[in-house]
GROMACS .gro file of C-alpha atoms in nm:
model
  147
    1ALA     CA    1   7.595   5.746   7.413
    2SER     CA    2   7.300   5.943   7.549
    3THR     CA    3   7.273   6.142   7.225
    4ALA     CA    4   7.278   5.821   7.022
    5LYS     CA    5   7.007   5.673   7.246
    6LYS     CA    6   6.790   5.985   7.215
    7ASN     CA    7   6.827   5.991   6.835
    8PHE     CA    8   6.763   5.617   6.802
    9ASP     CA    9   6.455   5.631   7.024
   10GLY     CA   10   6.319   5.922   6.816
   11PHE     CA   11   6.386   5.735   6.493
   12ILE     CA   12   6.211   5.420   6.617
   13ALA     CA   13   5.911   5.621   6.738
   14ARG     CA   14   5.873   5.767   6.387
   15ALA     CA   15   5.968   5.460   6.185
   16VAL     CA   16   5.761   5.180   6.341
   17CYS     CA   17   5.431   5.240   6.170
   18TYR     CA   18   5.297   4.915   6.024
   19GLY     CA   19   5.209   4.733   6.345
   20ASN     CA   20   5.461   4.458   6.266
   21ASP     CA   21   5.795   4.609   6.385
   22LEU     CA   22   5.917   4.686   6.030
   23LEU     CA   23   6.066   5.031   5.991
   24GLN     CA   24   5.961   5.289   5.734
   25SER     CA   25   6.246   5.504   5.608
   26LYS     CA   26   6.051   5.803   5.475
   27HIS     CA   27   5.692   5.900   5.542
   28ASN     CA   28   5.646   6.091   5.218
   29SER     CA   29   5.748   5.807   4.987
   30GLY     CA   30   5.455   5.570   5.013
   31GLN     CA   31   5.436   5.269   5.237
   32GLY     CA   32   5.773   5.107   5.183
   33THR     CA   33   6.024   4.934   5.404
   34ASN     CA   34   6.387   4.872   5.313
   35SER     CA   35   6.660   4.635   5.425
   36CYS     CA   36   6.900   4.930   5.429
   37ILE     CA   37   6.695   5.073   5.718
   38ASN     CA   38   6.598   4.763   5.915
   39GLY     CA   39   6.937   4.585   5.916
   40PRO     CA   40   7.140   4.884   6.037
   41ALA     CA   41   6.872   4.971   6.293
   42ALA     CA   42   6.903   4.622   6.443
   43VAL     CA   43   7.283   4.657   6.457
   44CYS     CA   44   7.252   5.004   6.611
   45ALA     CA   45   7.013   4.875   6.878
   46CYS     CA   46   7.262   4.601   6.969
   47TYR     CA   47   7.540   4.856   7.007
   48LEU     CA   48   7.313   5.073   7.222
   49ALA     CA   49   7.235   4.771   7.440
   50ILE     CA   50   7.608   4.729   7.494
   51ALA     CA   51   7.685   5.100   7.543
   52GLN     CA   52   7.391   5.161   7.777
   53ALA     CA   53   7.404   4.822   7.953
   54ASP     CA   54   7.034   4.804   7.868
   55ASP     CA   55   6.906   4.471   7.735
   56SER     CA   56   6.579   4.632   7.621
   57TYR     CA   57   6.773   4.747   7.314
   58TYR     CA   58   6.854   4.385   7.229
   59GLU     CA   59   6.480   4.323   7.233
   60LYS     CA   60   6.428   4.617   6.996
   61ALA     CA   61   6.698   4.473   6.771
   62ARG     CA   62   6.538   4.128   6.783
   63LYS     CA   63   6.193   4.264   6.696
   64THR     CA   64   6.326   4.463   6.401
   65TYR     CA   65   6.537   4.171   6.279
   66MET     CA   66   6.252   3.922   6.306
   67ALA     CA   67   6.013   4.157   6.124
   68GLU     CA   68   6.262   4.202   5.842
   69ARG     CA   69   6.336   3.829   5.839
   70GLY     CA   70   5.965   3.763   5.789
   71LYS     CA   71   5.925   4.010   5.503
   72LEU     CA   72   6.259   4.073   5.329
   73PHE     CA   73   6.455   3.750   5.368
   74GLU     CA   74   6.416   3.516   5.072
   75MET     CA   75   6.287   3.186   5.211
   76SER     CA   76   6.289   2.829   5.085
   77ASN     CA   77   6.110   2.555   5.277
   78GLY     CA   78   6.070   2.789   5.574
   79LYS     CA   79   6.440   2.875   5.600
   80PRO     CA   80   6.631   3.177   5.471
   81THR     CA   81   6.830   3.118   5.153
   82GLY     CA   82   7.068   3.392   5.266
   83LYS     CA   83   6.951   3.647   5.009
   84ILE     CA   84   6.819   3.969   5.161
   85TRP     CA   85   6.570   4.150   4.937
   86ASP     CA   86   6.604   4.525   4.902
   87SER     CA   87   6.252   4.649   4.975
   88TYR     CA   88   5.881   4.590   5.007
   89ASP     CA   89   5.591   4.828   4.951
   90HIS     CA   90   5.306   4.766   5.196
   91GLY     CA   91   5.060   4.958   4.981
   92SER     CA   92   5.112   4.777   4.650
   93GLY     CA   93   5.255   4.449   4.782
   94ASN     CA   94   5.547   4.483   4.541
   95TYR     CA   95   5.900   4.365   4.624
   96ASN     CA   96   6.237   4.473   4.495
   97TYR     CA   97   6.420   4.139   4.495
   98TRP     CA   98   6.761   4.296   4.427
   99ALA     CA   99   7.032   4.215   4.683
  100SER     CA  100   7.323   4.440   4.779
  101THR     CA  101   7.644   4.382   4.969
  102TYR     CA  102   7.533   4.652   5.215
  103ASN     CA  103   7.206   4.479   5.301
  104GLN     CA  104   7.377   4.140   5.317
  105GLY     CA  105   7.644   4.279   5.549
  106THR     CA  106   7.422   4.473   5.788
  107ASN     CA  107   7.187   4.178   5.832
  108LEU     CA  108   7.483   3.945   5.880
  109GLY     CA  109   7.607   4.179   6.152
  110ALA     CA  110   7.266   4.187   6.319
  111ALA     CA  111   7.235   3.806   6.307
  112ILE     CA  112   7.579   3.760   6.466
  113MET     CA  113   7.520   4.020   6.737
  114LEU     CA  114   7.182   3.868   6.822
  115TYR     CA  115   7.330   3.518   6.827
  116ASN     CA  116   7.609   3.635   7.057
  117HIS     CA  117   7.353   3.782   7.297
  118TYR     CA  118   7.067   3.530   7.285
  119GLY     CA  119   7.253   3.213   7.182
  120ASP     CA  120   6.958   3.121   6.958
  121GLN     CA  121   7.077   2.882   6.685
  122MET     CA  122   6.837   3.044   6.436
  123PHE     CA  123   7.049   3.360   6.431
  124LYS     CA  124   7.366   3.158   6.368
  125ASP     CA  125   7.194   2.960   6.092
  126ASP     CA  126   7.077   3.287   5.934
  127ALA     CA  127   7.431   3.428   5.949
  128ASP     CA  128   7.572   3.113   5.787
  129ALA     CA  129   7.309   3.131   5.509
  130ILE     CA  130   7.384   3.499   5.444
  131ILE     CA  131   7.757   3.427   5.418
  132LYS     CA  132   7.707   3.128   5.187
  133TRP     CA  133   7.461   3.309   4.958
  134SER     CA  134   7.679   3.620   4.941
  135GLU     CA  135   7.991   3.418   4.865
  136ALA     CA  136   7.814   3.216   4.595
  137ASN     CA  137   7.642   3.514   4.430
  138MET     CA  138   7.852   3.821   4.503
  139ALA     CA  139   8.213   3.701   4.512
  140ASN     CA  140   8.459   3.554   4.265
  141SER     CA  141   8.631   3.218   4.308
  142ASN     CA  142   8.884   3.382   4.542
  143GLY     CA  143   8.605   3.507   4.771
  144ILE     CA  144   8.652   3.869   4.665
  145ILE     CA  145   8.330   4.069   4.622
  146HIS     CA  146   8.279   4.149   4.254
  147VAL     CA  147   7.955   4.345   4.258
   0.00000   0.00000   0.00000
């Protein structure tokens, strides 16, 4: 677990570079942030909190999740629809509104882990919205993913 902690801490030190807790995946590719980086990082931080018995990692997970929620979660009337957008470019302001099962799943995992730790209903509501949107848009009538 100490190697995982060291690697995670190094990644966070390099990746948090916008002043808003969003993570940048590559420094030579412009000013973008991706759900495929932020969601898994939040999940990883939760697992580190458990493995290290260190709640500061839950706070890192919460900050990353909330930053992504504010930028890459599709919203309607101030609440997430459950669709997680793929990416955002800070330089151009352009979004990639595509959704993937990977991004849906990692953010679902982060929402559940954060709900289990903090007990904040918002995380549960987010998880429910992600499940409902994914089922309605990514699964067939039997609930089997078809994308």
